[in-house]
Amino acid sequence: MKHARLLTGALMALALAAPAAAQDDPVKVGFIYVGPVGDFGWTHEHDLARQAVEEEYGDAVETSFVESVPEGPDAERVMTQMALSGTDLIFATSFGYGPAVNNVAERFPDVAFEHATGYQQDHPNVSLYNARFYQGRAVIGHIAGHMTETSTIGYIASFPIPEVIRGINAAFIHAREVNPDVEFRIVWAYSWFDPAQEASAAEALIEQGADILMQHTDSTAPMSIAEDRGLYAFGQASNMIDFGPNAQLTAIIDNWAPYYIERVGEVMDGTWEAGNVWTGIGDGTVAFADFSDAIPEEVRESAAALRDRIAAGDYHPFTGPINRRDGSEWLAEGEVATDEALLAMDFYVEGITSELPE
Amino acid sequence: MDLSAIDPLVLAASLMIAATPIMLAGIGELISEKAGVLNLGVEGMMITGAITGFAIAVQTGNPYLGMIAAMAGGAALALIFAVLTQLLLANHVASGLALTLFGLGFSSLLGQPYVGVRPPRTFKLEIPVLSDIPVLGRVLFQHDLIVYISVIVVALVWYFLKYTRAGLILRAVGENHDAAHALGYGVVKVRFLAILFGGATAGLGGAYLSLVRVPQWTEGMTAGAGWIALALVVFASWRPWRVLLGAYLFGGIVVLQLNLQAAGVRVPVEYLAMSPYLITILVLVIISSDRARASLAAPGSLNRIFHASH
């Protein structure tokens, strides 16, 4: 008797609550990461932003994440699983997730997808967001050009995609600007995260005379090697000062929190719409760790000035004249690169000696 | 392109470093195979050693205790394999593959709290007088302790197999376990010990990666080194000193690839990555090409299950 009444009560409550449920249920937000959250680099920053979302909205939001998801079919499975379990918004935080994001988005038109650093936007529920890391790389290139004694800078790159090539070019142009003798030595690790390979690459670069390391891979291994050898390096994606207290000159820090908080808020209000944003230093998405005391005072000032000019929009890191590696003209005197050109960049600029792998 | 930037001496020094993990794992697997046991679980034992060594080193603050723990960890995983194949007579290949899969998963689980932690550092052992020798000193005598240990282990294994009675018994067990059994040797006991030794050295090789080479813990950080170690044993045609040679060759390919890239040479990375396996296949072809080379071939009882029915 008592049970039956309880049951009816529950049913009534359910019937009453049903229309309101959409508003009272927490918004479910899923994140998929290409590396472990403890990489202290790229994925680490995305996870900090996820925590910031939780802090901002408290019980109104429920986040989940899956880490170390390889780019490819596994990513598609993970996102399908998230979509099936009622996730409202999915952040896919690696370039290579592109095809998977679009496949899953087609099957789940009610789920909002946010793809970091991608270019593929085949469905109205796929949004793209990216950060102008090349702005940060221009600043670290400027510092590296001043700091190198051997005029050789080692660069550990991941995959030959526009994002990475842009970073190399931006750093190179600004290193050359302050030091015409600068040479870049570039090693492709063909991985975003392989500490052993990154460590070996760092050593190979140091052996060939590099006294400053830059990396576009996500582990802290190159920073540890630089610290061991008494050389300098730049942190990637996250502040890596713990791994190179003497070695780290500064780090480019990705700050995704403002964007994530804004987009989750829009899903809550029902105002979310697919977009395509590309934010930089001026928006706070690209930030820096404290400039090391090892950098001379005047270099710290000129680097900060460069940073502030880029932030204010007074200066674009890709301003002509810039030639391609083969000597052909890319940007004429005073011409500024368009976003389309930057997003499709598939060549080194003039002065880089090595060839770009295909 | 600037090949003059590649200093062959420095290359030789970093080659020794890159070769150490596969050399340790390879020499252990050699002992195991010499006793007639094919253990495909090398990758699993290496990665288990990498995390147990890392965890103990972090907890105690002593990297060398970590190394010992890594050997114990690798041996513990090998013990599972030994029980399965020697007491329960399970298939070697299937058990070994299972061991690798289990080791990879189990190590990720153990490693959860250690991601992003900095381990205590080991010290480079600069052998006093020798490291001051102009050229050789830099190449040979300024490494981490484990690099020397790996070479010493190879020498000991060579001596053990060639000159000791116990080594002879181990080889007898591997060549013909029925005959060895008939002579009164404990086949199962010998194989147990050989498997455990293989696990211990593989574990040490893994710890070298997580404590010295990188030094950091990440899931799946051995990244196929165990499989290269397996290929290495075949490449070496089951001779200890050739394991050393092969390890330097395979390790050298990795180091050279990165150095060539850094020097601005466009390198076909994919081909170089598959070259250890290609070379191994080539060696297998040579071994099987004619009977005169039979002495190069695998131990007679390799991969055969022993059951003392009488």
XYZ file of C-alpha atoms in Angstrom:
668
model
C 0.000 0.000 0.000
C 2.617 2.390 1.117
C 4.811 1.375 -1.795
C 2.068 1.878 -4.304
C 1.459 5.386 -3.012
C 5.098 6.175 -3.155
C 5.202 4.926 -6.677
C 2.268 7.056 -7.793
C 3.798 10.001 -6.066
C 7.023 9.410 -7.863
C 5.285 9.071 -11.170
C 3.385 12.299 -10.644
C 6.538 14.082 -9.661
C 8.205 12.766 -12.745
C 5.353 13.865 -14.998
C 5.417 17.342 -13.465
C 9.157 17.575 -13.593
C 9.548 16.383 -17.144
C 9.128 19.693 -18.954
C 11.334 21.455 -16.447
C 13.985 18.767 -16.542
C 15.770 20.325 -19.458
C 16.554 23.361 -17.341
C 17.208 21.693 -14.014
C 19.466 18.931 -15.248
C 23.070 19.936 -15.209
C 24.515 20.621 -18.620
C 26.815 17.762 -19.498
C 30.106 18.720 -21.058
C 32.557 16.139 -22.358
C 36.262 16.624 -23.137
C 38.507 14.349 -25.110
C 42.243 14.736 -24.747
C 45.066 13.486 -26.939
C 47.534 13.061 -24.050
C 47.327 12.352 -20.328
C 46.061 15.224 -18.136
C 49.393 15.023 -16.357
C 51.480 15.834 -19.428
C 52.113 19.284 -17.939
C 51.696 20.676 -21.424
C 48.863 20.888 -23.940
C 46.343 18.531 -22.352
C 47.100 19.804 -18.872
C 45.942 23.301 -19.864
C 42.725 22.012 -21.404
C 42.016 20.179 -18.197
C 42.676 23.286 -16.100
C 40.110 25.057 -18.274
C 37.661 22.209 -17.679
C 38.140 22.655 -13.941
C 37.567 26.381 -14.364
C 34.226 25.611 -16.051
C 33.220 23.439 -13.085
C 34.203 26.152 -10.660
C 32.281 28.800 -12.587
C 28.977 26.947 -12.869
C 29.121 24.556 -9.906
C 26.207 22.118 -9.854
C 24.695 23.491 -13.028
C 27.351 21.725 -15.055
C 28.696 18.204 -15.115
C 31.980 17.631 -16.911
C 33.708 14.420 -17.896
C 36.895 13.726 -19.804
C 38.662 10.873 -21.542
C 42.431 11.220 -21.778
C 45.079 9.742 -24.098
C 42.635 9.140 -26.933
C 44.510 8.450 -30.187
C 43.513 10.493 -33.211
C 41.422 8.242 -35.440
C 38.704 5.629 -34.928
C 39.180 5.555 -31.148
C 38.283 9.236 -30.965
C 35.100 8.565 -32.899
C 34.126 5.778 -30.506
C 34.768 7.915 -27.457
C 32.721 10.845 -28.799
C 29.873 8.555 -29.900
C 29.815 7.126 -26.401
C 29.700 10.624 -24.910
C 26.906 11.695 -27.250
C 24.886 8.556 -26.475
C 25.181 9.161 -22.748
C 23.516 12.545 -23.029
C 26.430 14.932 -23.293
C 25.300 18.363 -24.532
C 28.640 19.824 -25.540
C 31.858 18.076 -26.534
C 35.278 19.705 -26.667
C 37.641 17.755 -28.939
C 41.037 19.137 -28.138
C 43.384 17.963 -30.858
C 43.910 18.773 -34.518
C 43.686 15.151 -35.686
C 40.191 14.654 -34.223
C 38.731 16.615 -37.163
C 37.258 13.791 -39.262
C 35.933 12.002 -36.184
C 34.265 15.171 -34.872
C 32.456 15.728 -38.148
C 31.353 12.098 -38.451
C 29.884 12.050 -34.959
C 28.367 15.519 -35.372
C 26.436 14.313 -38.386
C 24.818 11.539 -36.375
C 24.041 13.679 -33.338
C 22.733 17.018 -34.624
C 21.549 18.040 -31.142
C 24.961 17.815 -29.576
C 27.281 20.812 -29.860
C 30.865 20.090 -30.903
C 33.871 22.325 -30.340
C 37.023 21.318 -32.183
C 40.348 22.878 -31.236
C 42.840 23.934 -33.925
C 40.820 22.250 -36.676
C 39.667 23.376 -40.095
C 36.873 20.937 -40.991
C 33.385 22.300 -40.363
C 30.920 20.178 -42.371
C 27.888 20.427 -40.076
C 26.018 23.270 -38.369
C 26.786 21.848 -34.920
C 30.553 21.895 -35.347
C 32.392 24.911 -34.023
C 36.080 25.620 -34.402
C 38.341 27.454 -32.009
C 42.008 28.078 -32.161
C 44.644 30.265 -30.605
C 47.221 32.349 -32.414
C 50.173 30.537 -30.917
C 52.352 31.977 -33.637
C 52.072 35.310 -31.819
C 53.623 33.689 -28.766
C 56.257 31.990 -30.902
C 57.223 35.353 -32.398
C 57.992 36.596 -28.883
C 60.007 33.528 -27.867
C 61.843 33.687 -31.203
C 62.798 37.269 -30.374
C 64.144 36.190 -26.978
C 65.949 33.164 -28.422
C 67.649 35.295 -31.094
C 69.091 37.497 -28.362
C 70.020 34.687 -25.999
C 71.718 32.155 -28.251
C 75.497 32.120 -28.128
C 76.026 29.476 -30.776
C 73.441 31.119 -33.065
C 71.837 27.697 -33.302
C 68.336 27.050 -32.049
C 66.928 23.542 -31.815
C 63.281 22.982 -32.608
C 61.452 19.747 -31.791
C 58.407 19.612 -34.032
C 55.542 17.157 -34.036
C 53.803 16.763 -37.396
C 54.310 18.849 -40.554
C 50.880 20.556 -40.438
C 50.202 24.301 -40.941
C 49.870 24.941 -37.194
C 53.368 23.649 -36.492
C 54.993 25.129 -39.613
C 53.495 28.527 -38.722
C 55.103 28.299 -35.306
C 58.523 27.506 -36.751
C 58.276 30.356 -39.249
C 57.096 32.897 -36.680
C 59.893 31.995 -34.276
C 62.498 31.977 -37.041
C 61.545 35.347 -38.518
C 61.772 37.059 -35.148
C 64.985 35.319 -34.134
C 66.595 36.355 -37.439
C 65.330 39.883 -36.996
C 67.493 40.405 -33.921
C 70.331 38.064 -34.907
C 71.019 37.615 -38.634
C 73.285 34.611 -37.976
C 70.592 32.494 -36.363
C 70.088 29.002 -37.747
C 67.240 26.658 -36.906
C 67.763 22.936 -36.604
C 64.477 21.113 -36.766
C 63.665 17.535 -35.784
C 60.269 16.000 -36.469
C 59.218 13.547 -33.778
C 56.063 12.426 -35.599
C 54.226 12.340 -32.314
C 52.535 14.882 -30.030
C 53.712 13.053 -26.982
C 56.591 10.565 -26.860
C 58.951 11.502 -24.019
C 61.730 9.073 -24.984
C 61.777 10.252 -28.587
C 61.581 13.914 -27.528
C 64.494 13.387 -25.133
C 66.603 11.784 -27.861
C 65.674 14.567 -30.256
C 66.692 17.199 -27.699
C 70.059 15.538 -27.275
C 70.629 15.253 -31.001
C 69.919 18.972 -31.333
C 72.224 19.903 -28.470
C 74.979 17.762 -29.939
C 74.702 19.745 -33.121
C 75.307 22.994 -31.366
C 71.854 24.148 -30.355
C 72.013 26.039 -27.062
C 68.323 26.914 -26.925
C 65.477 24.459 -27.396
C 61.964 25.137 -28.594
C 59.359 22.426 -28.806
C 56.012 21.859 -30.394
C 55.518 18.518 -28.664
C 53.786 18.190 -25.336
C 56.066 16.449 -22.851
C 58.465 18.074 -20.424
C 61.325 15.783 -21.478
C 63.171 18.405 -23.603
C 62.938 20.883 -20.709
C 64.466 18.301 -18.339
C 67.300 17.657 -20.789
C 67.995 21.394 -21.167
C 68.091 21.727 -17.388
C 70.559 18.846 -17.141
C 72.835 20.294 -19.767
C 72.720 23.806 -18.329
C 71.064 25.210 -21.465
C 67.871 27.170 -22.076
C 64.467 26.116 -23.366
C 60.932 27.435 -23.724
C 57.965 25.727 -22.079
C 55.260 24.516 -24.411
C 51.537 25.076 -23.763
C 52.005 25.151 -20.010
C 54.362 26.592 -17.444
C 57.146 23.995 -17.183
C 59.199 25.866 -14.607
C 59.186 22.863 -12.231
C 61.018 20.822 -14.840
C 63.523 23.497 -15.753
C 63.888 26.028 -12.921
C 67.076 27.375 -14.514
C 66.428 26.338 -18.092
C 63.022 27.857 -18.767
C 63.301 31.332 -20.296
C 59.548 31.649 -20.509
C 56.669 29.474 -21.652
C 53.763 30.015 -23.974
C 50.712 29.217 -21.884
C 47.410 28.315 -23.502
C 44.576 29.754 -21.491
C 41.369 28.155 -22.710
C 39.267 28.886 -19.624
C 37.563 32.125 -20.789
C 36.412 30.543 -24.036
C 35.222 27.331 -22.390
C 33.279 29.204 -19.740
C 31.647 31.412 -22.380
C 30.643 28.526 -24.633
C 29.286 26.359 -21.813
C 27.264 29.364 -20.681
C 25.791 29.719 -24.159
C 24.739 26.066 -24.211
C 22.971 26.675 -20.889
C 21.099 29.689 -22.262
C 20.386 27.908 -25.506
C 22.193 30.615 -27.487
C 25.100 28.427 -28.625
C 25.848 28.690 -32.312
C 28.667 27.203 -34.306
C 31.460 29.662 -34.860
C 35.078 29.836 -35.851
C 37.285 31.882 -33.576
C 40.989 32.455 -33.591
C 42.122 34.367 -30.551
C 45.566 35.431 -29.448
C 47.615 37.373 -26.936
C 45.172 40.290 -26.966
C 42.286 38.042 -25.903
C 44.303 36.356 -23.185
C 44.228 32.943 -24.849
C 47.968 33.047 -25.459
C 49.833 34.011 -22.301
C 53.399 33.797 -21.051
C 55.126 32.449 -17.984
C 57.299 34.991 -16.170
C 60.339 35.965 -18.205
C 63.398 34.395 -16.585
C 65.959 36.546 -14.795
C 68.550 34.940 -17.059
C 67.259 37.172 -19.843
C 69.014 40.567 -19.830
C 66.858 43.473 -18.696
C 66.724 45.182 -22.104
C 65.725 41.964 -23.886
C 62.954 41.402 -21.383
C 61.734 44.913 -22.132
C 61.917 44.548 -25.905
C 60.155 41.170 -25.741
C 57.424 42.645 -23.579
C 57.087 45.531 -26.016
C 56.751 43.099 -28.915
C 54.151 41.152 -26.967
C 52.166 44.292 -26.209
C 52.286 45.544 -29.794
C 50.959 42.193 -31.039
C 48.290 42.199 -28.328
C 47.151 45.686 -29.269
C 46.998 44.734 -32.931
C 49.672 47.289 -33.905
C 51.940 44.619 -35.308
C 51.334 41.346 -37.121
C 54.118 38.733 -36.796
C 53.776 37.913 -40.478
C 54.339 41.319 -42.071
C 56.177 41.534 -45.405
C 58.603 41.467 -46.955
C 58.750 37.725 -46.406
C 59.977 35.223 -48.982
C 59.381 31.531 -49.146
C 62.315 29.190 -48.585
C 62.826 28.819 -52.343
C 63.262 32.587 -52.642
C 59.909 33.356 -54.228
C 57.986 36.268 -52.774
C 55.199 35.507 -50.324
C 54.404 38.886 -48.766
C 55.355 42.189 -50.322
C 56.770 45.072 -48.286
C 54.238 45.997 -45.620
C 51.735 43.312 -46.630
C 50.130 41.351 -43.806
C 49.334 37.634 -44.107
C 45.655 36.771 -44.334
C 44.193 34.207 -41.959
C 43.476 31.908 -44.901
C 47.116 31.994 -45.943
C 48.212 31.320 -42.373
C 45.817 28.417 -41.948
C 47.098 26.768 -45.107
C 50.793 27.496 -44.583
C 52.812 24.629 -46.055
C 56.259 26.117 -46.628
C 59.226 27.381 -44.653
C 60.210 31.001 -44.973
C 63.493 32.037 -46.529
C 66.553 31.343 -44.404
C 65.504 28.008 -42.916
C 68.056 25.564 -44.292
C 66.378 22.198 -43.845
C 63.651 20.932 -46.133
C 60.097 20.478 -45.009
C 59.059 16.801 -44.938
C 56.043 15.914 -46.994
C 72.492 20.019 -45.343
C 75.478 20.134 -43.039
C 76.820 16.706 -42.195
C 79.952 18.107 -40.612
C 77.750 19.133 -37.701
C 77.387 15.474 -36.759
C 80.268 14.589 -34.494
C 80.809 10.829 -34.802
C 82.217 10.629 -31.288
C 79.232 12.294 -29.721
C 77.040 10.122 -31.862
C 78.809 7.057 -30.487
C 78.228 8.261 -26.941
C 74.513 8.842 -27.432
C 74.243 5.572 -29.304
C 75.423 3.763 -26.164
C 72.668 5.483 -24.225
C 69.953 4.695 -26.749
C 71.066 1.056 -26.944
C 71.035 0.360 -23.207
C 67.332 -0.474 -22.664
C 67.117 -2.883 -25.603
C 70.450 -4.430 -24.728
C 69.332 -5.221 -21.182
C 65.992 -6.599 -22.312
C 67.647 -8.502 -25.158
C 70.288 -10.216 -23.028
C 67.603 -11.381 -20.570
C 65.490 -12.732 -23.387
C 68.574 -14.492 -24.749
C 69.014 -16.425 -21.512
C 65.349 -17.298 -21.505
C 65.441 -18.509 -25.109
C 68.704 -20.384 -24.526
C 66.781 -22.340 -21.907
C 64.125 -23.091 -24.516
C 61.501 -20.531 -23.497
C 60.213 -17.962 -25.959
C 58.812 -15.111 -23.880
C 56.982 -12.525 -25.968
C 56.162 -10.568 -22.834
C 59.343 -8.461 -22.932
C 57.460 -5.230 -23.645
C 55.129 -5.900 -20.709
C 57.978 -6.689 -18.343
C 59.898 -3.603 -19.431
C 57.041 -1.230 -18.840
C 56.218 -2.855 -15.502
C 59.846 -2.362 -14.515
C 59.643 1.243 -15.691
C 56.752 2.063 -13.367
C 57.745 -0.006 -10.330
C 61.227 1.467 -10.514
C 59.838 4.960 -10.916
C 57.368 4.572 -8.064
C 59.908 3.184 -5.597
C 62.508 5.772 -6.621
C 59.989 8.566 -5.975
C 58.807 7.069 -2.686
C 62.273 6.418 -1.268
C 64.099 9.240 -3.012
C 66.780 6.790 -4.081
C 66.987 5.970 -7.806
C 69.138 2.894 -7.206
C 66.545 1.348 -4.884
C 64.161 2.070 -7.742
C 66.344 0.116 -10.135
C 66.324 -2.874 -7.786
C 62.557 -2.593 -7.435
C 62.277 -2.464 -11.234
C 64.150 -5.755 -11.481
C 61.829 -7.242 -8.875
C 58.801 -5.873 -10.742
C 59.910 -7.290 -14.076
C 60.713 -10.625 -12.433
C 57.326 -10.680 -10.692
C 55.566 -10.358 -14.042
C 57.872 -13.008 -15.483
C 56.883 -15.273 -12.596
C 53.292 -15.243 -13.855
C 54.567 -16.327 -17.234
C 56.751 -19.040 -15.686
C 53.867 -20.488 -13.703
C 51.614 -20.460 -16.761
C 54.064 -22.048 -19.157
C 56.143 -24.324 -16.913
C 53.635 -25.567 -14.349
C 50.325 -25.220 -16.208
C 51.938 -26.026 -19.596
C 50.259 -23.131 -21.357
C 51.321 -22.101 -24.839
C 54.417 -19.867 -24.766
C 53.360 -17.514 -27.529
C 49.855 -16.879 -26.250
C 51.037 -16.458 -22.648
C 53.773 -14.062 -23.726
C 51.415 -11.890 -25.741
C 48.986 -11.857 -22.837
C 51.842 -10.806 -20.568
C 52.626 -7.816 -22.791
C 49.010 -6.678 -22.919
C 48.619 -7.173 -19.183
C 51.873 -5.363 -18.430
C 50.884 -2.327 -20.504
C 47.491 -2.028 -18.817
C 48.704 -2.801 -15.320
C 51.522 -0.274 -15.552
C 49.083 2.497 -16.583
C 47.004 1.668 -13.538
C 49.998 1.689 -11.188
C 51.307 4.842 -12.832
C 48.209 7.022 -12.322
C 49.582 8.890 -9.284
C 53.036 9.299 -10.829
C 52.197 11.138 -14.030
C 54.091 14.430 -14.140
C 56.208 13.680 -11.084
C 59.955 14.327 -11.214
C 62.041 11.354 -10.120
C 65.221 11.697 -8.048
C 68.160 11.999 -10.421
C 70.899 9.462 -10.902
C 74.466 10.573 -11.174
C 76.733 10.243 -14.118
C 79.564 8.012 -13.176
C 82.702 9.588 -14.508
C 85.294 6.908 -14.047
C 88.181 8.901 -12.521
C 91.224 8.424 -14.730
C 89.598 6.881 -17.776
C 87.103 9.668 -18.393
C 89.985 12.091 -18.865
C 91.327 10.195 -21.888
C 90.912 12.728 -24.679
C 88.632 11.020 -27.193
C 87.593 7.670 -25.781
C 87.003 9.123 -22.359
C 84.083 11.164 -23.541
C 82.569 8.360 -25.592
C 83.046 5.445 -23.237
C 83.510 6.601 -19.703
C 81.063 9.389 -18.940
C 77.785 7.569 -18.686
C 75.197 6.590 -16.193
C 75.931 3.539 -14.041
C 73.340 1.429 -15.835
C 75.119 1.826 -19.167
C 78.180 0.097 -17.710
C 76.072 -2.484 -15.920
C 74.418 -3.436 -19.199
C 77.796 -4.154 -20.796
C 78.959 -6.063 -17.719
C 75.781 -8.155 -17.797
C 76.456 -9.085 -21.420
C 80.000 -10.128 -20.496
C 78.792 -12.178 -17.538
C 76.158 -13.912 -19.636
C 78.767 -14.767 -22.223
C 81.076 -16.187 -19.561
C 78.226 -18.019 -17.878
C 77.070 -19.717 -21.064
C 80.515 -20.552 -22.336
C 82.576 -21.450 -19.311
C 80.391 -22.544 -16.420
C 78.775 -25.841 -15.657
C 75.473 -24.138 -14.885
C 75.616 -22.442 -18.283
C 76.148 -25.784 -19.939
C 73.136 -27.226 -18.133
C 71.025 -24.255 -19.220
C 72.031 -24.770 -22.834
C 71.366 -28.515 -22.567
C 67.870 -27.794 -21.294
C 67.309 -25.462 -24.215
C 68.717 -27.749 -26.872
C 66.993 -30.945 -25.834
C 64.868 -30.901 -22.722
C 64.112 -34.624 -22.825
C 67.787 -35.520 -22.830
C 68.508 -33.003 -20.079
C 65.681 -34.460 -18.042
C 66.986 -37.992 -18.604
C 70.371 -36.860 -17.309
C 68.682 -35.759 -14.140
C 68.626 -31.978 -14.570
C 65.614 -30.091 -13.314
C 64.276 -28.702 -16.573
C 61.438 -26.769 -14.989
C 63.676 -25.320 -12.294
C 66.270 -24.155 -14.804
C 63.623 -22.579 -17.009
C 61.995 -20.833 -14.046
C 65.284 -19.198 -13.164
C 65.986 -18.255 -16.780
C 62.554 -16.638 -17.142
C 62.999 -14.714 -13.897
C 66.397 -13.460 -15.016
C 64.859 -12.307 -18.285
C 62.150 -10.449 -16.373
C 64.664 -8.761 -14.084
C 66.867 -7.410 -16.862
C 63.847 -6.311 -18.912
C 62.562 -4.483 -15.829
C 65.918 -2.779 -15.383
C 65.866 -1.746 -19.047
C 62.439 -0.201 -18.510
C 63.603 1.659 -15.409
C 66.534 3.044 -17.366
C 63.969 4.699 -19.628
C 61.769 6.134 -16.895
C 64.514 7.098 -14.425
C 67.488 8.084 -16.567
C 66.642 8.501 -20.195
C 63.515 10.647 -20.090
C 63.203 10.918 -16.906
C 59.484 10.861 -16.416
C 56.685 8.340 -16.242
C 54.169 8.115 -19.066
C 51.877 5.365 -20.152
C 53.271 3.170 -22.896
C 56.627 4.922 -22.687
C 58.607 1.869 -23.813
C 56.948 2.419 -27.210
C 57.897 -0.919 -28.772
C 61.407 -1.290 -27.302
C 60.463 -4.778 -26.070
C 59.678 -5.930 -29.571
C 62.968 -4.583 -30.835
C 64.672 -6.544 -28.031
C 62.974 -9.725 -29.262
C 64.119 -9.064 -32.807
C 67.562 -8.339 -31.414
C 67.937 -11.854 -29.970
C 67.209 -13.408 -33.358
C 69.462 -10.881 -35.057
C 72.202 -11.895 -32.638
C 71.579 -15.549 -33.490
C 71.557 -16.262 -29.746
C 75.129 -15.056 -29.097
C 75.694 -12.597 -26.224
C 78.267 -10.328 -27.863
C 76.137 -10.039 -30.955
C 73.327 -8.779 -28.731
C 75.643 -5.940 -27.787
C 76.525 -5.322 -31.406
C 72.895 -5.467 -32.538
C 71.770 -3.159 -29.742
C 74.332 -0.577 -30.806
C 73.247 -1.003 -34.390
C 69.516 -0.687 -33.662
C 70.072 2.084 -31.121
C 72.392 3.748 -33.591
C 69.704 3.862 -36.247
C 67.407 5.846 -33.937
C 70.119 8.274 -32.895
C 71.405 8.688 -36.414
C 67.913 9.352 -37.752
C 67.406 12.218 -35.307
C 70.880 13.585 -35.927
C 70.439 13.530 -39.674
C 67.168 15.402 -39.280
C 68.821 17.949 -37.048
C 71.545 18.371 -39.664
C 68.881 19.213 -42.184
C 68.864 15.965 -44.155
C 65.475 14.772 -45.239
C 65.221 11.315 -43.693
C 62.668 8.646 -44.546
C 61.704 8.172 -40.900
C 59.240 5.376 -41.645
C 61.842 3.200 -43.348
C 64.355 3.677 -40.579
C 61.731 2.795 -37.980
C 61.088 -0.545 -39.647
C 64.756 -1.295 -40.358
C 65.478 -3.342 -37.180
C 62.753 -5.758 -38.164
C 63.868 -5.873 -41.789
C 67.432 -6.622 -40.740
C 66.151 -9.373 -38.438
C 64.185 -10.981 -41.250
C 67.309 -10.828 -43.365
C 69.282 -12.604 -40.650
C 66.586 -15.283 -40.399
C 66.836 -15.859 -44.121
C 70.606 -16.213 -43.907
C 70.342 -18.601 -40.952
C 67.897 -20.858 -42.739
C 69.659 -20.705 -46.078
C 72.001 -23.659 -45.621
C 72.802 -26.438 -43.190
C 76.342 -25.323 -42.529
C 74.896 -22.393 -40.677
C 72.843 -24.595 -38.402
C 75.102 -23.615 -35.516
C 73.664 -20.116 -35.782
C 70.149 -21.354 -35.358
C 67.786 -21.314 -32.448
C 68.034 -23.679 -29.460
C 66.516 -27.038 -30.353
C 63.761 -27.043 -27.752
C 62.804 -23.399 -28.169
C 59.100 -22.822 -27.781
C 58.381 -26.494 -27.023
C 56.409 -27.382 -23.952
C 58.178 -29.726 -21.561
C 56.197 -32.294 -19.644
C 58.049 -34.871 -17.586
C 55.817 -37.882 -18.234
C 58.218 -40.404 -16.816
